[in-house]
mmCIF file of C-alpha atoms and ligand atoms in Angstrom:
data_model
loop_
_atom_site.group_PDB
_atom_site.id
_atom_site.type_symbol
_atom_site.label_atom_id
_atom_site.label_comp_id
_atom_site.label_asym_id
_atom_site.label_seq_id
_atom_site.Cartn_x
_atom_site.Cartn_y
_atom_site.Cartn_z
ATOM 1 C CA MET R 335 0.000 0.000 0.000
ATOM 2 C CA HIS R 336 0.857 3.645 -0.387
ATOM 3 C CA TRP R 337 1.498 5.562 2.875
ATOM 4 C CA ASP R 338 1.852 9.319 3.342
ATOM 5 C CA ILE R 339 3.566 10.376 6.585
ATOM 6 C CA PHE R 340 3.266 14.041 7.555
ATOM 7 C CA CYS R 341 5.927 15.538 9.813
ATOM 8 C CA LYS R 342 6.541 19.039 11.105
ATOM 9 C CA VAL R 343 9.893 19.769 12.730
ATOM 10 C CA ILE R 344 9.089 21.551 15.989
ATOM 11 C CA ASP R 345 12.574 21.770 17.454
ATOM 12 C CA ASN R 346 15.490 19.424 18.051
ATOM 13 C CA HIS R 347 15.590 16.247 15.982
ATOM 14 C CA GLY R 348 13.051 13.798 17.351
ATOM 15 C CA ASP R 349 10.058 14.575 15.187
ATOM 16 C CA LEU R 350 12.034 13.896 12.057
ATOM 17 C CA GLY R 351 14.080 11.146 13.712
ATOM 18 C CA VAL R 352 10.986 9.143 14.604
ATOM 19 C CA CYS R 353 9.240 9.790 11.271
ATOM 20 C CA TRP R 354 12.311 8.801 9.290
ATOM 21 C CA ARG R 355 12.657 5.585 11.273
ATOM 22 C CA LEU R 356 8.948 4.905 10.749
ATOM 23 C CA ALA R 357 9.202 5.539 6.997
ATOM 24 C CA CYS R 358 12.211 3.221 6.699
ATOM 25 C CA GLY R 359 10.469 0.482 8.693
ATOM 26 C CA LEU R 360 7.397 0.618 6.478
ATOM 27 C CA ALA R 361 9.486 0.629 3.292
ATOM 28 C CA THR R 362 11.525 -2.335 4.536
ATOM 29 C CA ALA R 363 8.223 -4.145 5.092
ATOM 30 C CA GLY R 364 7.376 -3.591 1.400
ATOM 31 C CA GLU R 365 5.209 -0.472 1.655
ATOM 32 C CA GLU R 366 5.457 2.558 -0.645
ATOM 33 C CA VAL R 367 6.152 5.603 1.535
ATOM 34 C CA ARG R 368 6.127 9.344 1.011
ATOM 35 C CA LEU R 369 7.503 11.402 3.902
ATOM 36 C CA TRP R 370 6.102 14.944 3.766
ATOM 37 C CA VAL R 371 8.274 17.160 5.939
ATOM 38 C CA ASP R 372 8.510 20.929 6.264
ATOM 39 C CA ASP R 373 12.224 20.971 7.107
ATOM 40 C CA ALA R 374 14.158 17.935 5.900
ATOM 41 C CA SER R 375 17.590 19.529 6.365
ATOM 42 C CA ALA R 376 18.616 17.201 9.211
ATOM 43 C CA LEU R 377 18.313 14.199 6.869
ATOM 44 C CA SER R 378 21.547 15.352 5.261
ATOM 45 C CA TRP R 379 23.430 13.987 8.292
ATOM 46 C CA MET R 380 20.775 11.755 9.879
ATOM 47 C CA ALA R 381 20.209 9.701 6.708
ATOM 48 C CA PRO R 382 22.645 10.771 3.978
ATOM 49 C CA ALA R 383 22.074 7.600 1.977
ATOM 50 C CA GLY R 384 18.274 7.874 1.997
ATOM 51 C CA GLN R 385 16.156 4.713 1.944
ATOM 52 C CA GLY R 386 14.735 2.707 -0.963
ATOM 53 C CA GLY R 387 10.938 2.945 -1.051
ATOM 54 C CA VAL R 388 10.876 6.287 0.757
ATOM 55 C CA ALA R 389 10.301 9.524 -1.148
ATOM 56 C CA VAL R 390 10.832 12.756 0.780
ATOM 57 C CA VAL R 391 8.478 15.604 -0.170
ATOM 58 C CA HIS R 392 9.230 19.061 1.123
ATOM 59 C CA TRP R 393 5.896 20.573 2.055
ATOM 60 C CA ASN R 394 4.581 23.748 3.574
ATOM 61 C CA THR R 395 1.267 25.492 3.324
ATOM 62 C CA ASP R 396 2.299 27.273 0.107
ATOM 63 C CA SER R 397 3.581 24.223 -1.731
ATOM 64 C CA ALA R 398 0.936 21.786 -0.511
ATOM 65 C CA ALA R 399 -1.638 22.668 -3.134
ATOM 66 C CA SER R 400 0.727 22.130 -6.034
ATOM 67 C CA GLU R 401 2.169 18.979 -4.457
ATOM 68 C CA ALA R 402 -1.362 17.651 -3.942
ATOM 69 C CA ASP R 403 -2.214 18.177 -7.602
ATOM 70 C CA GLY R 404 0.750 16.159 -8.750
ATOM 71 C CA ALA R 405 0.512 13.229 -6.377
ATOM 72 C CA ALA R 406 -1.893 10.311 -6.122
ATOM 73 C CA ALA R 407 -3.789 10.121 -2.825
ATOM 74 C CA PRO R 408 -2.332 7.599 -0.361
ATOM 75 C CA ASP R 409 -4.079 4.519 0.956
ATOM 76 C CA VAL R 410 -2.990 5.439 4.494
ATOM 77 C CA LEU R 411 -2.363 8.862 5.986
ATOM 78 C CA ILE R 412 -0.104 9.118 9.036
ATOM 79 C CA GLU R 413 -0.266 12.440 10.873
ATOM 80 C CA ALA R 414 2.742 12.484 13.168
ATOM 81 C CA PHE R 415 2.409 14.225 16.530
ATOM 82 C CA GLY R 416 -0.754 16.073 15.544
ATOM 83 C CA CYS R 417 1.089 18.127 12.899
ATOM 84 C CA ASP R 418 -2.120 19.051 11.034
ATOM 85 C CA PRO R 419 -1.426 18.345 7.327
ATOM 86 C CA ALA R 420 -2.335 21.042 4.809
ATOM 87 C CA PRO R 421 -6.090 21.126 3.994
ATOM 88 C CA GLU R 422 -5.423 20.584 0.285
ATOM 89 C CA LEU R 423 -3.774 17.290 1.101
ATOM 90 C CA ILE R 424 -6.589 16.218 3.428
ATOM 91 C CA ALA R 425 -9.157 17.157 0.775
ATOM 92 C CA ARG R 426 -7.356 15.020 -1.789
ATOM 93 C CA PHE R 427 -7.257 12.089 0.667
ATOM 94 C CA ALA R 428 -10.960 12.486 1.505
ATOM 95 C CA GLU R 429 -11.953 12.711 -2.146
ATOM 96 C CA ALA R 430 -10.066 9.537 -2.986
ATOM 97 C CA ALA R 431 -11.736 7.752 -0.063
ATOM 98 C CA ARG R 432 -15.178 8.830 -1.249
ATOM 99 C CA ALA R 433 -14.473 7.999 -4.904
ATOM 100 C CA SER R 434 -13.106 4.541 -4.095
ATOM 101 C CA GLY R 435 -15.878 3.786 -1.583
ATOM 102 C CA ARG R 436 -13.122 2.226 0.523
ATOM 103 C CA LYS R 437 -12.172 3.330 4.041
ATOM 104 C CA ARG R 438 -8.703 4.821 4.063
ATOM 105 C CA PRO R 439 -7.164 4.963 7.546
ATOM 106 C CA TRP R 440 -6.036 8.306 8.929
ATOM 107 C CA ILE R 441 -3.678 7.600 11.823
ATOM 108 C CA ASN R 442 -2.641 10.140 14.441
ATOM 109 C CA LEU R 443 0.762 8.905 15.625
ATOM 110 C CA GLU R 444 1.240 10.219 19.142
ATOM 111 C CA TYR R 445 4.251 10.934 21.345
ATOM 112 C CA LEU R 446 5.751 8.150 23.447
ATOM 113 C CA SER R 447 4.824 7.857 27.121
ATOM 114 C CA ALA R 448 4.660 5.165 29.815
ATOM 115 C CA GLU R 449 1.748 6.923 31.529
ATOM 116 C CA PRO R 450 -1.285 4.662 32.175
ATOM 117 C CA TRP R 451 -3.747 6.781 30.149
ATOM 118 C CA VAL R 452 -1.881 5.849 26.962
ATOM 119 C CA GLU R 453 -3.300 2.330 27.104
ATOM 120 C CA ARG R 454 -6.826 3.713 27.420
ATOM 121 C CA LEU R 455 -6.516 6.030 24.406
ATOM 122 C CA HIS R 456 -4.512 3.795 22.092
ATOM 123 C CA GLY R 457 -6.536 2.818 18.994
ATOM 124 C CA LEU R 458 -9.548 5.010 19.765
ATOM 125 C CA PRO R 459 -11.424 6.550 16.816
ATOM 126 C CA SER R 460 -11.959 10.279 16.502
ATOM 127 C CA PRO R 461 -14.589 11.236 13.876
ATOM 128 C CA VAL R 462 -13.633 14.338 11.887
ATOM 129 C CA SER R 463 -16.629 16.685 11.882
ATOM 130 C CA ALA R 464 -15.320 19.770 10.086
ATOM 131 C CA GLY R 465 -12.958 20.873 7.358
ATOM 132 C CA PRO R 466 -11.920 19.009 4.210
ATOM 133 C CA GLY R 467 -11.697 15.732 6.139
ATOM 134 C CA ALA R 468 -15.250 15.905 7.483
ATOM 135 C CA GLY R 469 -16.794 12.450 7.555
ATOM 136 C CA LEU R 470 -13.477 10.658 7.867
ATOM 137 C CA VAL R 471 -12.328 8.973 11.087
ATOM 138 C CA LYS R 472 -8.898 9.524 12.611
ATOM 139 C CA HIS R 473 -7.475 6.844 14.903
ATOM 140 C CA PHE R 474 -5.060 7.534 17.740
ATOM 141 C CA PHE R 475 -2.010 5.295 17.647
ATOM 142 C CA TYR R 476 0.174 5.472 20.736
ATOM 143 C CA PRO R 477 3.661 4.003 20.893
ATOM 144 C CA GLY R 478 4.345 2.485 24.261
ATOM 145 C CA PHE R 479 6.023 -0.034 26.518
ATOM 146 C CA SER R 480 3.188 -2.503 27.130
ATOM 147 C CA GLU R 481 1.101 -5.001 25.162
ATOM 148 C CA ARG R 482 -1.870 -2.610 25.267
ATOM 149 C CA THR R 483 -0.070 0.083 23.259
ATOM 150 C CA GLY R 484 1.327 0.308 19.722
ATOM 151 C CA GLY R 485 4.798 -0.823 20.801
ATOM 152 C CA LEU R 486 8.176 0.639 19.822
ATOM 153 C CA LEU R 487 10.099 1.000 16.577
ATOM 154 C CA ARG R 488 12.516 -1.937 16.366
ATOM 155 C CA GLU R 489 14.060 -3.111 13.123
ATOM 156 C CA THR R 490 14.265 -6.803 12.300
ATOM 157 C CA GLY R 491 17.759 -8.119 12.994
ATOM 158 C CA LEU R 492 18.636 -5.369 15.461
ATOM 159 C CA ALA R 493 19.494 -7.805 18.274
ATOM 160 C CA GLY R 494 21.946 -9.678 16.061
ATOM 161 C CA GLN R 495 23.640 -6.476 14.910
ATOM 162 C CA ARG R 496 23.946 -5.405 18.529
ATOM 163 C CA GLN R 497 25.526 -8.694 19.557
ATOM 164 C CA ARG R 498 28.067 -8.570 16.724
ATOM 165 C CA PHE R 499 29.146 -5.000 17.480
ATOM 166 C CA ASP R 500 32.882 -4.534 18.147
ATOM 167 C CA ARG R 501 33.262 -1.493 20.368
ATOM 168 C CA ALA R 502 37.065 -1.285 20.191
ATOM 169 C CA ALA R 503 36.978 -1.396 16.396
ATOM 170 C CA TRP R 504 34.260 1.258 16.236
ATOM 171 C CA LEU R 505 36.033 3.599 18.638
ATOM 172 C CA ARG R 506 39.254 3.156 16.682
ATOM 173 C CA ALA R 507 37.404 3.893 13.427
ATOM 174 C CA GLN R 508 36.144 7.157 14.967
ATOM 175 C CA GLY R 509 39.754 8.087 15.726
ATOM 176 C CA ILE R 510 39.159 7.830 19.471
ATOM 177 C CA ALA R 511 42.257 6.728 21.391
ATOM 178 C CA TRP R 512 40.385 4.439 23.738
ATOM 179 C CA ARG R 513 42.620 2.824 26.315
ATOM 180 C CA GLY R 514 40.052 0.653 28.060
ATOM 181 C CA GLU R 515 38.647 3.430 30.268
ATOM 182 C CA THR R 516 34.951 3.692 31.128
ATOM 183 C CA VAL R 517 33.021 5.215 28.218
ATOM 184 C CA LEU R 518 30.127 7.637 28.679
ATOM 185 C CA ALA R 519 28.018 8.848 25.720
ATOM 186 C CA LEU R 520 26.282 12.183 26.225
ATOM 187 C CA PHE R 521 23.183 13.337 24.346
ATOM 188 C CA CYS R 522 21.294 15.915 26.393
ATOM 189 C CA TYR R 523 19.743 19.387 26.516
ATOM 190 C CA GLU R 524 21.255 21.488 29.355
ATOM 191 C CA PRO R 525 20.896 19.264 32.445
ATOM 192 C CA PRO R 526 21.401 21.269 35.649
ATOM 193 C CA ALA R 527 23.565 18.510 37.112
ATOM 194 C CA LEU R 528 25.963 18.409 34.150
ATOM 195 C CA PRO R 529 28.650 20.696 35.671
ATOM 196 C CA ALA R 530 28.633 18.584 38.849
ATOM 197 C CA LEU R 531 28.991 15.404 36.791
ATOM 198 C CA LEU R 532 31.865 16.839 34.752
ATOM 199 C CA ALA R 533 33.670 18.061 37.875
ATOM 200 C CA ARG R 534 33.341 14.641 39.470
ATOM 201 C CA LEU R 535 34.621 12.858 36.354
ATOM 202 C CA ALA R 536 37.534 15.295 36.088
ATOM 203 C CA GLU R 537 38.514 14.511 39.691
ATOM 204 C CA GLY R 538 38.855 10.822 38.830
ATOM 205 C CA PRO R 539 40.754 8.934 40.073
ATOM 206 C CA ALA R 540 39.779 6.482 37.342
ATOM 207 C CA PRO R 541 39.903 7.948 33.821
ATOM 208 C CA THR R 542 36.645 8.309 31.853
ATOM 209 C CA ARG R 543 36.181 8.771 28.116
ATOM 210 C CA LEU R 544 33.254 11.134 27.444
ATOM 211 C CA LEU R 545 31.796 10.974 23.915
ATOM 212 C CA VAL R 546 29.779 14.135 23.362
ATOM 213 C CA ALA R 547 27.106 14.315 20.652
ATOM 214 C CA ALA R 548 26.924 17.307 18.363
ATOM 215 C CA GLY R 549 24.794 20.373 19.006
ATOM 216 C CA ARG R 550 23.357 21.208 22.403
ATOM 217 C CA PRO R 551 25.384 18.527 24.253
ATOM 218 C CA THR R 552 28.664 19.955 22.948
ATOM 219 C CA ARG R 553 27.694 23.479 23.906
ATOM 220 C CA ALA R 554 26.499 22.331 27.339
ATOM 221 C CA VAL R 555 29.778 20.525 28.083
ATOM 222 C CA GLN R 556 31.924 23.414 26.982
ATOM 223 C CA ALA R 557 29.882 25.742 29.184
ATOM 224 C CA GLY R 558 29.894 23.353 32.130
ATOM 225 C CA LEU R 559 33.474 22.199 32.349
ATOM 226 C CA PRO R 560 35.307 22.941 35.590
ATOM 227 C CA ASP R 561 37.640 25.912 35.124
ATOM 228 C CA ALA R 562 40.832 23.996 34.682
ATOM 229 C CA GLY R 563 42.491 26.933 33.003
ATOM 230 C CA GLY R 564 42.839 24.952 29.792
ATOM 231 C CA ASP R 565 41.146 25.360 26.474
ATOM 232 C CA PHE R 566 38.455 22.709 26.502
ATOM 233 C CA GLY R 567 36.626 23.976 23.481
ATOM 234 C CA GLY R 568 38.295 21.257 21.510
ATOM 235 C CA ALA R 569 38.717 17.596 22.357
ATOM 236 C CA GLY R 570 41.184 16.977 25.129
ATOM 237 C CA ASP R 571 41.677 16.029 28.730
ATOM 238 C CA CYS R 572 40.195 17.746 31.724
ATOM 239 C CA GLY R 573 41.870 16.029 34.639
ATOM 240 C CA ALA R 574 40.826 12.374 34.532
ATOM 241 C CA LEU R 575 38.143 13.243 31.980
ATOM 242 C CA ARG R 576 39.043 12.558 28.342
ATOM 243 C CA ILE R 577 36.596 14.323 26.017
ATOM 244 C CA SER R 578 35.759 13.523 22.378
ATOM 245 C CA TYR R 579 33.316 15.802 20.582
ATOM 246 C CA LEU R 580 31.474 14.001 17.776
ATOM 247 C CA PRO R 581 30.000 15.408 14.578
ATOM 248 C CA ALA R 582 26.334 14.813 13.815
ATOM 249 C CA VAL R 583 26.248 11.209 12.563
ATOM 250 C CA PRO R 584 23.679 9.041 10.715
ATOM 251 C CA GLN R 585 21.128 7.218 12.853
ATOM 252 C CA ALA R 586 22.920 3.884 12.428
ATOM 253 C CA GLU R 587 26.146 5.424 13.733
ATOM 254 C CA PHE R 588 24.246 7.050 16.575
ATOM 255 C CA ASP R 589 23.221 3.532 17.605
ATOM 256 C CA HIS R 590 26.879 2.491 17.512
ATOM 257 C CA LEU R 591 27.707 5.418 19.793
ATOM 258 C CA LEU R 592 25.164 4.105 22.313
ATOM 259 C CA TRP R 593 26.463 0.550 21.896
ATOM 260 C CA SER R 594 30.068 1.644 22.556
ATOM 261 C CA ALA R 595 29.311 3.134 25.973
ATOM 262 C CA ASP R 596 29.227 1.800 29.519
ATOM 263 C CA LEU R 597 26.696 4.493 30.413
ATOM 264 C CA ASN R 598 24.468 6.485 28.048
ATOM 265 C CA PHE R 599 22.861 9.862 28.614
ATOM 266 C CA VAL R 600 19.941 10.248 26.216
ATOM 267 C CA ARG R 601 17.064 12.672 25.767
ATOM 268 C CA GLY R 602 13.717 13.253 24.067
ATOM 269 C CA GLU R 603 11.996 10.205 22.660
ATOM 270 C CA ASP R 604 13.806 8.340 19.904
ATOM 271 C CA SER R 605 17.211 8.102 21.589
ATOM 272 C CA LEU R 606 15.471 6.834 24.744
ATOM 273 C CA VAL R 607 14.167 3.876 22.755
ATOM 274 C CA ARG R 608 17.565 3.349 21.134
ATOM 275 C CA ALA R 609 19.155 3.307 24.602
ATOM 276 C CA LEU R 610 16.754 0.552 25.638
ATOM 277 C CA TRP R 611 17.733 -1.537 22.579
ATOM 278 C CA ALA R 612 21.422 -0.885 23.387
ATOM 279 C CA GLY R 613 20.947 -2.703 26.706
ATOM 280 C CA VAL R 614 23.434 -0.402 28.453
ATOM 281 C CA PRO R 615 22.709 1.591 31.649
ATOM 282 C CA PHE R 616 21.290 4.974 30.725
ATOM 283 C CA VAL R 617 20.018 8.228 32.159
ATOM 284 C CA TRP R 618 17.215 10.014 30.288
ATOM 285 C CA GLN R 619 16.711 13.763 30.136
ATOM 286 C CA ILE R 620 13.060 14.148 29.289
ATOM 287 C CA TYR R 621 11.895 16.872 26.912
ATOM 288 C CA PRO R 622 10.978 19.662 29.342
ATOM 289 C CA GLN R 623 7.448 21.061 29.301
ATOM 290 C CA ASP R 624 6.542 24.434 30.790
ATOM 291 C CA ASP R 625 3.780 23.133 33.021
ATOM 292 C CA GLY R 626 6.028 20.449 34.512
ATOM 293 C CA ALA R 627 3.882 17.748 32.913
ATOM 294 C CA HIS R 628 7.090 15.928 32.013
ATOM 295 C CA HIS R 629 7.679 15.093 35.689
ATOM 296 C CA ALA R 630 4.726 12.645 35.740
ATOM 297 C CA LYS R 631 5.889 11.233 32.412
ATOM 298 C CA LEU R 632 9.373 10.666 33.838
ATOM 299 C CA GLU R 633 8.070 8.976 36.993
ATOM 300 C CA ALA R 634 5.790 6.717 34.947
ATOM 301 C CA PHE R 635 8.740 5.625 32.840
ATOM 302 C CA LEU R 636 10.924 4.938 35.899
ATOM 303 C CA ASP R 637 8.068 2.872 37.346
ATOM 304 C CA TRP R 638 7.813 0.839 34.146
ATOM 305 C CA LEU R 639 11.610 0.437 34.034
ATOM 306 C CA GLN R 640 11.538 -0.798 37.656
ATOM 307 C CA ALA R 641 14.448 1.563 38.172
ATOM 308 C CA PRO R 642 16.517 0.952 41.329
ATOM 309 C CA PRO R 643 16.493 3.819 43.877
ATOM 310 C CA SER R 644 19.914 5.144 42.846
ATOM 311 C CA LEU R 645 18.792 5.377 39.215
ATOM 312 C CA ARG R 646 15.602 7.157 40.211
ATOM 313 C CA ARG R 647 17.581 9.624 42.267
ATOM 314 C CA PHE R 648 20.040 10.266 39.457
ATOM 315 C CA HIS R 649 17.131 10.853 37.039
ATOM 316 C CA ARG R 650 15.476 13.375 39.336
ATOM 317 C CA LEU R 651 18.680 15.366 39.747
ATOM 318 C CA TRP R 652 19.503 15.091 36.039
ATOM 319 C CA ASN R 653 16.068 16.463 35.191
ATOM 320 C CA GLY R 654 16.246 19.302 37.712
ATOM 321 C CA ILE R 655 13.787 17.713 40.143
ATOM 322 C CA GLY R 656 15.255 17.981 43.647
ATOM 323 C CA THR R 657 18.735 18.858 44.843
ATOM 324 C CA GLY R 658 21.693 17.082 46.422
ATOM 325 C CA ALA R 659 24.709 15.067 45.383
ATOM 326 C CA LEU R 660 24.586 12.795 42.347
ATOM 327 C CA PRO R 661 24.740 9.080 43.215
ATOM 328 C CA ALA R 662 28.183 7.571 42.644
ATOM 329 C CA LEU R 663 28.721 5.955 39.237
ATOM 330 C CA ASP R 664 30.737 3.065 40.619
ATOM 331 C CA ALA R 665 30.876 -0.398 39.031
ATOM 332 C CA GLU R 666 28.292 -1.852 41.391
ATOM 333 C CA THR R 667 25.804 0.936 40.674
ATOM 334 C CA LEU R 668 26.235 0.612 36.896
ATOM 335 C CA ALA R 669 25.858 -3.163 37.158
ATOM 336 C CA ASP R 670 22.623 -2.661 39.112
ATOM 337 C CA TRP R 671 21.304 -0.230 36.460
ATOM 338 C CA GLY R 672 22.350 -2.600 33.687
ATOM 339 C CA VAL R 673 20.250 -5.422 35.152
ATOM 340 C CA ALA R 674 17.167 -3.169 35.117
ATOM 341 C CA VAL R 675 17.747 -2.057 31.512
ATOM 342 C CA ARG R 676 18.347 -5.543 30.131
ATOM 343 C CA SER R 677 15.332 -6.921 31.967
ATOM 344 C CA ALA R 678 13.212 -4.115 30.462
ATOM 345 C CA ARG R 679 14.644 -4.812 27.009
ATOM 346 C CA HIS R 680 13.705 -8.472 27.346
ATOM 347 C CA ARG R 681 10.134 -7.524 28.251
ATOM 348 C CA LEU R 682 9.994 -5.360 25.129
ATOM 349 C CA TYR R 683 11.479 -7.948 22.822
ATOM 350 C CA VAL R 684 8.593 -10.329 23.472
ATOM 351 C CA GLN R 685 6.171 -7.665 22.199
ATOM 352 C CA ASP R 686 5.455 -6.981 18.518
ATOM 353 C CA ASP R 687 7.321 -3.940 17.187
ATOM 354 C CA LEU R 688 5.450 -0.793 16.174
ATOM 355 C CA ILE R 689 5.612 -1.380 12.402
ATOM 356 C CA THR R 690 4.085 -4.846 12.787
ATOM 357 C CA GLN R 691 1.333 -3.476 15.006
ATOM 358 C CA LEU R 692 0.647 -0.429 12.828
ATOM 359 C CA ARG R 693 0.334 -2.495 9.641
ATOM 360 C CA ARG R 694 -2.013 -4.909 11.432
ATOM 361 C CA PHE R 695 -4.067 -2.004 12.785
ATOM 362 C CA VAL R 696 -4.307 -0.370 9.341
ATOM 363 C CA GLY R 697 -5.352 -3.673 7.817
ATOM 364 C CA GLN R 698 -8.213 -3.852 10.303
ATOM 365 C CA LYS R 699 -9.316 -0.270 9.525
ATOM 366 C CA SER R 700 -9.083 -0.462 5.745
HETATM 367 O O1 LIG Q 1191 16.428 15.676 19.459
HETATM 368 P P1 LIG Q 1191 15.458 15.300 20.515
HETATM 369 O O2 LIG Q 1191 15.484 16.090 21.749
HETATM 370 O O3 LIG Q 1191 13.985 15.365 19.892
HETATM 371 C C1 LIG Q 1191 12.884 15.877 20.613
HETATM 372 C C2 LIG Q 1191 12.100 14.710 21.176
HETATM 373 O O4 LIG Q 1191 11.788 13.796 20.153
HETATM 374 C C3 LIG Q 1191 10.799 15.212 21.797
HETATM 375 O O5 LIG Q 1191 9.992 14.110 22.182
HETATM 376 C C4 LIG Q 1191 10.052 16.054 20.800
HETATM 377 O O6 LIG Q 1191 8.894 16.573 21.407
HETATM 378 C C5 LIG Q 1191 10.945 17.170 20.337
HETATM 379 O O7 LIG Q 1191 12.102 16.617 19.711
HETATM 380 C C6 LIG Q 1191 10.209 18.058 19.358
HETATM 381 O O8 LIG Q 1191 15.693 13.778 20.924
HETATM 382 P P2 LIG Q 1191 15.349 12.412 20.215
HETATM 383 O O9 LIG Q 1191 13.888 12.142 20.271
HETATM 384 O O10 LIG Q 1191 16.252 11.400 20.795
HETATM 385 O O11 LIG Q 1191 15.715 12.617 18.681
HETATM 386 C C7 LIG Q 1191 17.049 12.741 18.271
HETATM 387 C C8 LIG Q 1191 17.196 12.086 16.922
HETATM 388 O O12 LIG Q 1191 18.422 12.477 16.309
HETATM 389 C C9 LIG Q 1191 17.256 10.563 17.032
HETATM 390 O O13 LIG Q 1191 16.576 9.976 15.943
HETATM 391 C C10 LIG Q 1191 18.733 10.273 16.942
HETATM 392 C C11 LIG Q 1191 19.157 11.323 15.959
HETATM 393 N N1 LIG Q 1191 20.591 11.661 15.972
HETATM 394 C C12 LIG Q 1191 21.381 11.116 14.982
HETATM 395 O O14 LIG Q 1191 20.902 10.326 14.167
HETATM 396 N N2 LIG Q 1191 22.704 11.454 14.936
HETATM 397 C C13 LIG Q 1191 23.262 12.310 15.838
HETATM 398 O O15 LIG Q 1191 24.467 12.603 15.735
HETATM 399 C C14 LIG Q 1191 22.434 12.868 16.875
HETATM 400 C C15 LIG Q 1191 23.025 13.786 17.878
HETATM 401 C C16 LIG Q 1191 21.086 12.530 16.914
#
């Protein structure tokens, strides 16, 4: 079938990151996919090689009408994160549905959360009563961590690739002079506890290799480093802390970054899921929301993860909830966190992945 996915880039990279991964998963499953996105610029580094079966269409309200004229209506319309596709494109979809006399599913793909209400809303219909889509029915599709949600994006063969990964070879290929020290990968916004973490790592005594992702993480580290009098704008040592700043890399390489670490710091939505598949201890900085709604979302996730107390405490401090000293990142603590993550990953692996569930759901609604 022919699927149109609509994506609007709000900020950061997750909207496009999730939609690209979704488009690739559908194409790999044999579907024809068009990804309509208002700002596709990040694909230049996130997916430089593109993906067979996925066409990227740059859309905005001005271009939508002309794009709609030239393109056949899809069999399935995916509206990612409530991005509200242009009315011309909805009208074309509605017209095709009426003309064919066949129901064409309109799916609202929602943000990821472990909160209990997700299970209640997942799959519910929402009749469209106004506008060019009047008469159609949207369905809410919620990703999630339990059997009663739409599951998580997980490519076939991922576990095998993960098991075959050679961290020393990958680090060497990145030009990182790894000498067996503990590796931390950092992908964050501006966590309030970052300066304290950097100061502690710089004190040692054991050396740590910190791999810093491009963009906000790099700027946050350079702003948060203890004043050691040196120039730490570039890669280099800060006491016992050995820092490598990475360029923006394709999604597959971003996975390898997470696989190479002993402890991952991730953020947002997509990298959280990738950290779970990596099976390595991780700390998540949730996407902050003004009304503090993200606090409940964070607690719900830590409940689902069955996070040990030290991991809960670290998460609260990392997300600016509460004050005090960060828990120690000693071997025993990381081992404890690793058990929780791999147990959670096992629970997820016995569930169908999101593409499988979405295709089944669409088949039922067509
Ligand atoms: O970038 P994010 O903070 O995106 C956020 C979240 O998705 C949030 O839920 C959403 O509301 C907001 O955007 C609008 O974090 P996230 O979700 O992990 O997305 C990052 C994507 O970028 C992910 O697909 C991984 C990818 N990435 C690379 O592929 N290479 C890189 O070098 C880096 C740094 C990221």
